[in-house]
Coordinates of N, CA and C in Angstrom, one line a residue:
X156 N 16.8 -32.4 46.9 CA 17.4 -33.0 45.7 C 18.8 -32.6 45.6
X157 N 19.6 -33.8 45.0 CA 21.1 -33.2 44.8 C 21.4 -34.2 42.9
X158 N 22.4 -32.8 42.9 CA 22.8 -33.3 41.4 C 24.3 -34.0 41.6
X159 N 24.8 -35.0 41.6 CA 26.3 -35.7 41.9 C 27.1 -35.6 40.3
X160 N 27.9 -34.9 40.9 CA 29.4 -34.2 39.8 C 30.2 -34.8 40.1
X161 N 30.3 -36.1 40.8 CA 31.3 -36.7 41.3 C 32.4 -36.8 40.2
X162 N 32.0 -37.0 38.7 CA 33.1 -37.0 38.1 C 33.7 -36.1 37.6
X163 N 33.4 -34.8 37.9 CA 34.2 -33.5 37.8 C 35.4 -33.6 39.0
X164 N 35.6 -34.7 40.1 CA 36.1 -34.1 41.1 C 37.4 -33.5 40.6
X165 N 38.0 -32.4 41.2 CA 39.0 -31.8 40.6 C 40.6 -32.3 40.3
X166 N 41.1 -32.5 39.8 CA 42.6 -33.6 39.7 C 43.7 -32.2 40.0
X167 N 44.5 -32.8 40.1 CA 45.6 -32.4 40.8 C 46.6 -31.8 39.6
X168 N 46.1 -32.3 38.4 CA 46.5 -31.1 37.1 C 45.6 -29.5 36.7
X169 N 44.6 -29.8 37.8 CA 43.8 -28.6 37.8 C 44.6 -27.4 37.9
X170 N 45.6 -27.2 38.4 CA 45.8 -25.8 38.7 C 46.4 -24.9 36.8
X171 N 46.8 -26.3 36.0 CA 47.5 -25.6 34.6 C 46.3 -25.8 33.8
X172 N 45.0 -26.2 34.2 CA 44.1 -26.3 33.0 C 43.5 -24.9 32.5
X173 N 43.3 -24.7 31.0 CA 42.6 -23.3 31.5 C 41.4 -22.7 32.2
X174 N 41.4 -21.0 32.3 CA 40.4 -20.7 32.8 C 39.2 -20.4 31.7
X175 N 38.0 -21.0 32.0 CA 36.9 -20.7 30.9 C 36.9 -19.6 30.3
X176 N 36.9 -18.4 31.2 CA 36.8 -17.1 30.9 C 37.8 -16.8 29.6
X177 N 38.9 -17.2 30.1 CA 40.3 -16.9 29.0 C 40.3 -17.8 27.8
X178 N 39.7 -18.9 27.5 CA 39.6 -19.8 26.7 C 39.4 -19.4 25.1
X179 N 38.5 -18.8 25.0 CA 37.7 -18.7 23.8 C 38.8 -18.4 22.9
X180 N 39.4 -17.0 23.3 CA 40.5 -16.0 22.4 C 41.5 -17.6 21.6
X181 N 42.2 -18.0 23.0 CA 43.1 -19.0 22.3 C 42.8 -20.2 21.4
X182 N 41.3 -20.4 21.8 CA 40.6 -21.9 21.2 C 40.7 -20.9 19.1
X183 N 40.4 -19.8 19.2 CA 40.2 -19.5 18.0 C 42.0 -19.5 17.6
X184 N 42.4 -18.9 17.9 CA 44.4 -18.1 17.5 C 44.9 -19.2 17.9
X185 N 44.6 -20.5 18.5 CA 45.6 -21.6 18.6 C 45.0 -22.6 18.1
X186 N 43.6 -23.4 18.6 CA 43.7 -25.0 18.3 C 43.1 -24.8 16.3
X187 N 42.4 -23.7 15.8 CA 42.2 -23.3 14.9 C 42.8 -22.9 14.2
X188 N 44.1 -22.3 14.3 CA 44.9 -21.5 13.4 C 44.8 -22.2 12.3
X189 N 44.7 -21.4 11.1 CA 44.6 -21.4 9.5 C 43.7 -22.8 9.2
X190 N 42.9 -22.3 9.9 CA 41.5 -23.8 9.9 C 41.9 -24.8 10.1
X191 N 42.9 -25.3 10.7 CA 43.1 -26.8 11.1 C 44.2 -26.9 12.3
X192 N 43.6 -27.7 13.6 CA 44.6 -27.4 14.5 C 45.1 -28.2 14.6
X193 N 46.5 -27.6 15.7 CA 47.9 -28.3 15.8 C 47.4 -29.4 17.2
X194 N 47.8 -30.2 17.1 CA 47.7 -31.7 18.2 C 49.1 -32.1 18.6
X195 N 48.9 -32.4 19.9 CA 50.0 -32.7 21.0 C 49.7 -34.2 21.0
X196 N 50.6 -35.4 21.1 CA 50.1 -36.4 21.0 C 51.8 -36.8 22.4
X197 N 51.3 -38.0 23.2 CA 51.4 -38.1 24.3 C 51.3 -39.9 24.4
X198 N 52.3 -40.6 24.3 CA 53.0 -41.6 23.9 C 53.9 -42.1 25.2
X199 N 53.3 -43.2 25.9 CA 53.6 -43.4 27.5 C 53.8 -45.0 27.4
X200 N 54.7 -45.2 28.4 CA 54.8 -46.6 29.0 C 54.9 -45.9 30.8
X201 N 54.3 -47.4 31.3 CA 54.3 -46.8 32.8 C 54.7 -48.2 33.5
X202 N 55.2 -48.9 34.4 CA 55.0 -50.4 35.2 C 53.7 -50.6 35.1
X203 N 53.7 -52.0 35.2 CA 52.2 -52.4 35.3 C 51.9 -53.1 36.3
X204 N 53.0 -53.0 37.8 CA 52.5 -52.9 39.0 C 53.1 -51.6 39.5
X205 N 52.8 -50.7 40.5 CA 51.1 -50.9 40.8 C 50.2 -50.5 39.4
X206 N 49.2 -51.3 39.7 CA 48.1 -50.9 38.7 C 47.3 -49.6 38.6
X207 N 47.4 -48.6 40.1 CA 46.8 -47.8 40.4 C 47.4 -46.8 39.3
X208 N 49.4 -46.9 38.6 CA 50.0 -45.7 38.2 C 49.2 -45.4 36.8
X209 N 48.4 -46.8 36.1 CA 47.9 -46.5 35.0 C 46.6 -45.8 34.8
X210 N 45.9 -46.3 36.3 CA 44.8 -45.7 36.2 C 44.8 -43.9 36.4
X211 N 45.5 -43.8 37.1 CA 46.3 -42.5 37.2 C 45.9 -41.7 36.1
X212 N 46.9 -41.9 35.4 CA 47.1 -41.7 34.3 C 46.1 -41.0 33.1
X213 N 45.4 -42.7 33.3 CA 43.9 -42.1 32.6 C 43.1 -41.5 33.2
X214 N 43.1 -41.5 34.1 CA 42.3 -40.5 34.9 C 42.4 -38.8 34.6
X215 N 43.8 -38.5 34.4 CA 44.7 -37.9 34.2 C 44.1 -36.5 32.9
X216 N 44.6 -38.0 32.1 CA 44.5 -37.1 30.7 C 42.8 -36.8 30.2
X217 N 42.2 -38.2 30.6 CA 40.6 -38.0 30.6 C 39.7 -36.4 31.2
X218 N 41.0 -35.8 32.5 CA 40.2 -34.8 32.6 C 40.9 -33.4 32.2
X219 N 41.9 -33.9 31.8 CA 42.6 -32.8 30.1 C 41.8 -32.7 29.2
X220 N 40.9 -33.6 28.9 CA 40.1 -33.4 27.6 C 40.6 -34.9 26.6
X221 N 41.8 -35.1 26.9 CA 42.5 -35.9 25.7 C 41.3 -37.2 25.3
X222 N 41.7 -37.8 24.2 CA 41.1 -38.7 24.0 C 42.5 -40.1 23.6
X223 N 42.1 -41.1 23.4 CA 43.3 -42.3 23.4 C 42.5 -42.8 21.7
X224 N 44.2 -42.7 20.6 CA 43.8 -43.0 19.7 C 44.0 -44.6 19.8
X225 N 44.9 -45.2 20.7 CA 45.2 -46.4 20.9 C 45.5 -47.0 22.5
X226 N 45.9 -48.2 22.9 CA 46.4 -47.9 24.3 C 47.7 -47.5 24.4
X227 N 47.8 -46.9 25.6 CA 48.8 -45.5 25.6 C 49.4 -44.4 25.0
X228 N 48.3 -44.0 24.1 CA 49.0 -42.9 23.2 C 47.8 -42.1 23.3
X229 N 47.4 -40.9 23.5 CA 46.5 -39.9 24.1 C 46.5 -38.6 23.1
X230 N 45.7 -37.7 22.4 CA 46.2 -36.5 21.6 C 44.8 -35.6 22.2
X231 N 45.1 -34.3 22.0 CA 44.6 -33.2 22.4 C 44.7 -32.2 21.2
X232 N 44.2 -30.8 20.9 CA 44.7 -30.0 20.4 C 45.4 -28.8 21.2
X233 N 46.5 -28.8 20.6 CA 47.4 -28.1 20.6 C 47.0 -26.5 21.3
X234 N 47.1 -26.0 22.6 CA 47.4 -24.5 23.5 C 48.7 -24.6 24.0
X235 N 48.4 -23.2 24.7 CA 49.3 -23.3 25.5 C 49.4 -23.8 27.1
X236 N 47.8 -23.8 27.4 CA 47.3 -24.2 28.6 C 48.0 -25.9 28.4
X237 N 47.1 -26.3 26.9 CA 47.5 -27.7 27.2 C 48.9 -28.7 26.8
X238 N 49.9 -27.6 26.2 CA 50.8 -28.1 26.4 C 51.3 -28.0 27.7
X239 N 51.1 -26.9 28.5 CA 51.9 -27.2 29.9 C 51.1 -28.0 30.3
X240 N 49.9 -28.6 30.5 CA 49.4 -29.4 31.3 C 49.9 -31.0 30.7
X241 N 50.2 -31.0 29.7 CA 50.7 -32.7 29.3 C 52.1 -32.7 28.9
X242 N 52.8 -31.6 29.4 CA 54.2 -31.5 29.9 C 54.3 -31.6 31.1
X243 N 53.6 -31.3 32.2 CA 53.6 -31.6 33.5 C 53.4 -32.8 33.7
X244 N 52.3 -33.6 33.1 CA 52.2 -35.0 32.9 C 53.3 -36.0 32.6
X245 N 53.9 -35.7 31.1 CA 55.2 -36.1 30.8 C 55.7 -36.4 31.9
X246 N 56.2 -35.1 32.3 CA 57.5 -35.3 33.5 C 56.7 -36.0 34.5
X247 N 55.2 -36.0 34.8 CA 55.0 -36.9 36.0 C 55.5 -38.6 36.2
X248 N 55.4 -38.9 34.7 CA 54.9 -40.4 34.0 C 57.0 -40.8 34.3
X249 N 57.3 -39.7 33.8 CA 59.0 -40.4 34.3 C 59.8 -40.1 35.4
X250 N 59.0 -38.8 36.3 CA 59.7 -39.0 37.0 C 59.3 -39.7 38.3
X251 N 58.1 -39.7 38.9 CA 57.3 -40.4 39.9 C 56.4 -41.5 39.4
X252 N 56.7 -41.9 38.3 CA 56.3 -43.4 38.0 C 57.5 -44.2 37.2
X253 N 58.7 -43.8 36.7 CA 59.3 -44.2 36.6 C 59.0 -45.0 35.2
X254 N 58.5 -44.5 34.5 CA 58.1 -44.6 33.0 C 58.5 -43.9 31.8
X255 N 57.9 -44.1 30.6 CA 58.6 -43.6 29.7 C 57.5 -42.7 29.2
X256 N 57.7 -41.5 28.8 CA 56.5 -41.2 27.5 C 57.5 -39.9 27.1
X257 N 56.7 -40.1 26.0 CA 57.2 -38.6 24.6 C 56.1 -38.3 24.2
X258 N 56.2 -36.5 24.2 CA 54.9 -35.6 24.0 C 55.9 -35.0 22.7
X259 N 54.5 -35.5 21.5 CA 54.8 -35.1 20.4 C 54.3 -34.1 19.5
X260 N 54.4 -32.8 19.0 CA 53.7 -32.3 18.5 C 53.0 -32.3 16.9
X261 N 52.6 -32.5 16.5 CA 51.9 -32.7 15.1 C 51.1 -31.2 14.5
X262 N 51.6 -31.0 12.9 CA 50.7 -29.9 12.4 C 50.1 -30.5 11.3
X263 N 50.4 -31.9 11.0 CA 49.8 -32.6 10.0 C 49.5 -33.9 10.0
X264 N 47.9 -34.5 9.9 CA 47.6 -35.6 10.5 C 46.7 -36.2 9.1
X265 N 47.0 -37.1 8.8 CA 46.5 -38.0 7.9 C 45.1 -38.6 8.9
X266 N 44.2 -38.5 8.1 CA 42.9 -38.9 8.9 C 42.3 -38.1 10.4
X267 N 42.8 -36.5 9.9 CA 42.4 -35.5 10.6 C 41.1 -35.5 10.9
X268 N 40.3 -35.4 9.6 CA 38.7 -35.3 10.1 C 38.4 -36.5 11.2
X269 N 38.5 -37.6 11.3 CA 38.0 -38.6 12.2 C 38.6 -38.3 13.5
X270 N 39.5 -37.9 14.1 CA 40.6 -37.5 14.7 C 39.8 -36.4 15.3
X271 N 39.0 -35.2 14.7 CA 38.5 -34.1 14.8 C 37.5 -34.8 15.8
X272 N 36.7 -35.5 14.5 CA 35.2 -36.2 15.4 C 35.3 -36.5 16.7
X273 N 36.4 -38.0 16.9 CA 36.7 -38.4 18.1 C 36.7 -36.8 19.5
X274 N 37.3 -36.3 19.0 CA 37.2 -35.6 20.2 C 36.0 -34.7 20.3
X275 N 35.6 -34.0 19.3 CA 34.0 -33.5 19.8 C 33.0 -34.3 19.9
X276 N 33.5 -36.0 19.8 CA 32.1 -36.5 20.1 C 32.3 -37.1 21.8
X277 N 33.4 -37.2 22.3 CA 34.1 -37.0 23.6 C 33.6 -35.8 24.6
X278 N 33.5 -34.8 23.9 CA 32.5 -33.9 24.7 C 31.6 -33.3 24.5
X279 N 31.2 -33.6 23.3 CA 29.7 -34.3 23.3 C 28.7 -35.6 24.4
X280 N 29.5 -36.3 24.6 CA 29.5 -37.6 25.4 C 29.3 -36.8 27.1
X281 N 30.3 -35.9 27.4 CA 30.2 -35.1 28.3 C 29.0 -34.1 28.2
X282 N 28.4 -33.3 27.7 CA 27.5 -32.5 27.6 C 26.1 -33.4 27.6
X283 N 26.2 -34.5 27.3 CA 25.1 -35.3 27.0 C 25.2 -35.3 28.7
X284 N 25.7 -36.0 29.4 CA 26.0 -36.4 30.8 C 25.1 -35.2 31.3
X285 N 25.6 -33.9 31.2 CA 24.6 -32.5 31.7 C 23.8 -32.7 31.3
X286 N 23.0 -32.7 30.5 CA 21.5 -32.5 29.7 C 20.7 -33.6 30.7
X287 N 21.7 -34.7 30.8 CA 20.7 -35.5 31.6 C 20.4 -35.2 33.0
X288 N 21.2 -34.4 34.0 CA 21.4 -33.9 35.0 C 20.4 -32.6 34.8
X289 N 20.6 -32.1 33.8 CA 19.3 -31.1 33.7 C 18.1 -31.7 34.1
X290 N 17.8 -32.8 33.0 CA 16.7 -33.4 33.1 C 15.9 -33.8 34.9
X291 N 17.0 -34.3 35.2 CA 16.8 -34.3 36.5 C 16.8 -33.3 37.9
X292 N 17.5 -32.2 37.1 CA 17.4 -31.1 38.0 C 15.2 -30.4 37.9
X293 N 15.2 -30.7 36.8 CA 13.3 -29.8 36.7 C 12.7 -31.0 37.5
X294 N 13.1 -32.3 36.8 CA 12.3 -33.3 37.5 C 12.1 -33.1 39.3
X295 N 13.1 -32.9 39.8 CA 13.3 -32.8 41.3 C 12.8 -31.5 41.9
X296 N 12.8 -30.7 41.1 CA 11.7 -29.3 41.3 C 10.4 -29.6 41.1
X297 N 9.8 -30.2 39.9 CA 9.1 -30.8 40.0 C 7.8 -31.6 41.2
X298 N 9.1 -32.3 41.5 CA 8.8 -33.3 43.0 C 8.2 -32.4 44.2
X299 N 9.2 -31.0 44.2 CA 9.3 -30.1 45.6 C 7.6 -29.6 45.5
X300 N 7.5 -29.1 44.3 CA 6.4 -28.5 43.8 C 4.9 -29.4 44.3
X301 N 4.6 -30.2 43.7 CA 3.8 -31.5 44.0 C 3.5 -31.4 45.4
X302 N 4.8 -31.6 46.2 CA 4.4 -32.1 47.5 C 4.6 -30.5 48.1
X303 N 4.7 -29.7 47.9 CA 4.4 -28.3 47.7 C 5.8 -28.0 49.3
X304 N 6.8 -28.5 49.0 CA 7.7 -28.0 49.9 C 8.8 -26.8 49.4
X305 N 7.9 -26.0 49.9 CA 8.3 -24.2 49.5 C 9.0 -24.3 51.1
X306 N 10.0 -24.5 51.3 CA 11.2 -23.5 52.1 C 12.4 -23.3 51.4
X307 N 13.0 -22.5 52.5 CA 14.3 -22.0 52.2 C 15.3 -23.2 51.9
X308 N 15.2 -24.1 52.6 CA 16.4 -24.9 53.0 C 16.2 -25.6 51.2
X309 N 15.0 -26.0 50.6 CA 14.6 -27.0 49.6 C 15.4 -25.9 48.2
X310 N 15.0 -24.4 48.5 CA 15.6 -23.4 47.8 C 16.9 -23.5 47.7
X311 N 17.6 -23.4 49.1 CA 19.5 -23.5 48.5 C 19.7 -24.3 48.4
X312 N 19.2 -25.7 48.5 CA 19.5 -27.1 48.2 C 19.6 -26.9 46.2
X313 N 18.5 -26.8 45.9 CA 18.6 -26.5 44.1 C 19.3 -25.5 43.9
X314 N 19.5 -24.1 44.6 CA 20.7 -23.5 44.0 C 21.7 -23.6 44.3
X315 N 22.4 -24.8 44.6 CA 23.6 -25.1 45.1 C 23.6 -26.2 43.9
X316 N 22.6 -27.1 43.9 CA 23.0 -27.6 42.8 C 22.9 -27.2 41.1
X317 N 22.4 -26.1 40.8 CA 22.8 -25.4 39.7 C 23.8 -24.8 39.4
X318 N 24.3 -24.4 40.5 CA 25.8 -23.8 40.5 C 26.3 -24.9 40.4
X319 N 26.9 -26.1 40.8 CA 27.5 -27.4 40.0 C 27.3 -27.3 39.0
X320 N 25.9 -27.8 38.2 CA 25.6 -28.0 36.7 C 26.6 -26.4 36.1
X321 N 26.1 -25.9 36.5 CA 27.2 -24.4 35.7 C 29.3 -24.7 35.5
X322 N 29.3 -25.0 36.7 CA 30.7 -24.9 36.8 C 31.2 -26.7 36.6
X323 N 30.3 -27.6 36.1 CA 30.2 -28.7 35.4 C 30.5 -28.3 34.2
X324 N 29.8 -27.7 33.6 CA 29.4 -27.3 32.1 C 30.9 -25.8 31.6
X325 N 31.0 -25.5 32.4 CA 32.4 -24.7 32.4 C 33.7 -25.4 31.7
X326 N 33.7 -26.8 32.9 CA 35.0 -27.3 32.9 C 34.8 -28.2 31.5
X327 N 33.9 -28.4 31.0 CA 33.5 -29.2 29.7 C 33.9 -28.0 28.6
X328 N 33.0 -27.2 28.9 CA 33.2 -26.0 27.7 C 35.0 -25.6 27.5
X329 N 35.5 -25.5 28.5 CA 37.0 -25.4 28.7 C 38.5 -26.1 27.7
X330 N 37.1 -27.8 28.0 CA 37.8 -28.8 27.2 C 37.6 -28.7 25.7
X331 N 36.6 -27.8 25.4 CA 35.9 -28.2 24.2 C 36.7 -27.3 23.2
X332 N 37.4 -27.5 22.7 CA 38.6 -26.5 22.0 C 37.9 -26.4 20.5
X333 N 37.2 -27.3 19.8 CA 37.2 -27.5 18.5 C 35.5 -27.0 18.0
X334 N 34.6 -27.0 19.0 CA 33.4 -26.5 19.0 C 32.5 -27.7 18.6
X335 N 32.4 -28.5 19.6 CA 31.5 -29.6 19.8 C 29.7 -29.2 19.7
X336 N 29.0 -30.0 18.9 CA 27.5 -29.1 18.2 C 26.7 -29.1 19.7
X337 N 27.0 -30.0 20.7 CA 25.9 -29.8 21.7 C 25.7 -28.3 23.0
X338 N 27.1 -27.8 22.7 CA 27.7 -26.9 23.6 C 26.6 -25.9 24.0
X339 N 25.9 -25.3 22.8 CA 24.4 -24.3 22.9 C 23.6 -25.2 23.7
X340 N 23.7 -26.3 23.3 CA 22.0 -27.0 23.8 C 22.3 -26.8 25.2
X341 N 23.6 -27.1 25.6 CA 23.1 -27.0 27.2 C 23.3 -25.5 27.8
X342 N 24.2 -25.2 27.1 CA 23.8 -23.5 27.8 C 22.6 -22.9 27.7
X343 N 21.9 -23.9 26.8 CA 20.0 -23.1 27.2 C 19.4 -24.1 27.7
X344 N 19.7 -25.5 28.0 CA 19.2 -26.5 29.1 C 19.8 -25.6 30.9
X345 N 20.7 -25.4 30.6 CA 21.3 -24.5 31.9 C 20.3 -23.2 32.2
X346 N 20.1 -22.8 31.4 CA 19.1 -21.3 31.2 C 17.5 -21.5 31.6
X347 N 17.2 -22.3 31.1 CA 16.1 -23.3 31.4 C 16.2 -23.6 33.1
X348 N 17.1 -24.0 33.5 CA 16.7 -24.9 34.4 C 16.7 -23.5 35.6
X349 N 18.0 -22.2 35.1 CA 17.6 -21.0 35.7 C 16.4 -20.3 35.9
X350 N 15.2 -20.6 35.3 CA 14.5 -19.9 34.7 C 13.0 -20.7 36.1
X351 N 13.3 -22.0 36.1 CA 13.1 -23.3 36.5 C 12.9 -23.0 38.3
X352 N 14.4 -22.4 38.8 CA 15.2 -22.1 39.8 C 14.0 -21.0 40.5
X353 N 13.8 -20.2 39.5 CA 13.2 -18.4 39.4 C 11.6 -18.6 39.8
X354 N 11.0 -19.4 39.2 CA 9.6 -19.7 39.6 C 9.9 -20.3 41.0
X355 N 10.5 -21.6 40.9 CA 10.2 -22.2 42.0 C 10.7 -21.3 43.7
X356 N 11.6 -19.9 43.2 CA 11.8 -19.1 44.6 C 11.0 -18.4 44.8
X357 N 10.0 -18.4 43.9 CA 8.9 -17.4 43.9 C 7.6 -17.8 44.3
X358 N 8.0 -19.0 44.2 CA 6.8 -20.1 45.0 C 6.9 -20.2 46.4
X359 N 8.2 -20.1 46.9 CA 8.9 -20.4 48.2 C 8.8 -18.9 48.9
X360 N 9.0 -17.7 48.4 CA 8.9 -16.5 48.8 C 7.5 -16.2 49.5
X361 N 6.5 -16.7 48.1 CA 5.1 -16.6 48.5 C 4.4 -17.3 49.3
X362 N 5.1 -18.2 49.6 CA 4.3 -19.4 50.8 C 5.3 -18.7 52.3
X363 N 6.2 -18.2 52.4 CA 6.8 -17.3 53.4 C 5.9 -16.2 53.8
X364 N 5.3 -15.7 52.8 CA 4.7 -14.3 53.1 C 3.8 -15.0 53.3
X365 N 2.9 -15.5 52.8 CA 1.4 -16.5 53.4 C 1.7 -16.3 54.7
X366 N 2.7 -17.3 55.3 CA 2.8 -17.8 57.0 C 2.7 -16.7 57.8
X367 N 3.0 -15.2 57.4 CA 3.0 -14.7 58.3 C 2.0 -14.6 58.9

């Protein structure tokens, strides 16, 4: 069985995105500060040949986390990870596409709460994606089980693919600055499917020791 993350693959703004581990501290002391956070908003023109620079683009900010309140204008809340990552952007959009954009900062937004929504339901949207990958991770254990294929190789095959679902769910949680409601569910759909992993090596162990 394999779980496809194809749309995690890693972009090339990866190196300024944050690291999970370090997240939390600033998601509280920055995008929350005095209960309402500050948003970077990201205001672009690009040519519209080639057509590849736009997809770029979105491709871009989609795995920033941002969301598009319109076409071409993108907002985020406000770090420091993610202003340098949509300042690196900026300067990409003018200087190797030859475009225009202004990265704008905002501490006060008229129609904040919907603004809020849009983006936790954005990674919500994302976590839903995992849950169903869960789903299909027990399912495929499931399968092994049934047709009773207890080896090794069927073993690191699922724990290779749970390590994805983890560091899937990382780079989501990463994004998730404002505390999106599904974020528990899958850390115990993830737990779950650990748990999932733990029988099924124990099934594989014990059909080893059988053979001898």
């Amino acid at each position: 069985m394999s779980v496809n993350t194809n749309k995690e693959a890693p972009s090339d703004l990866e190196a300024v995105m944050p690291d999970p581990a370090a997240v939390a501290p600033e998601r509280q002391a920055g995008a929350r500060a005095q209960g309402s956070p500050a948003w970077l908003l990201l205001v672009y023109r690009v040519p519209s040949e080639p057509t590849r620079l736009r997809a770029a683009v979105w491709r871009k900010l989609r795995n920033l986390g941002a969301i598009y309140m319109q076409n071409s204008a993108a907002a985020m809340p406000r770090t420091a990870q993610s202003e340098r990552a949509m300042r690196a952007l900026r300067n990409e959009i003018v200087e190797s596409m030859s475009g225009k954009a202004f990265l704008i900062n905002s501490t006060s937004i008229i129609g904040e709460t919907d603004l809020v929504e849009m983006f936790n339901e954005a990674r919500n949207d994302e976590y839903e994606e995992i849950l169903d990958k869960c789903r299909d991770f027990h399912a495929g254990v499931e399968k092994e089980v049934r047709e009773e294929h207890f080896t090794y190789g069927e073993l690191e095959e699922n724990e290779e693919d749970l390590v994805k679902l983890k560091g899937w769910y990382q780079k989501v949680k990463a994004r998730d600055m404002l505390g999106a409601s599904l974020a528990d569910k899958v850390s115990d759909a993830l737990a779950d499917c650990a748990a999932t992993l733990e029988e099924f090596a124990a099934r594989v162990y014990e059909a080893d020791s059988a053979a001898l």
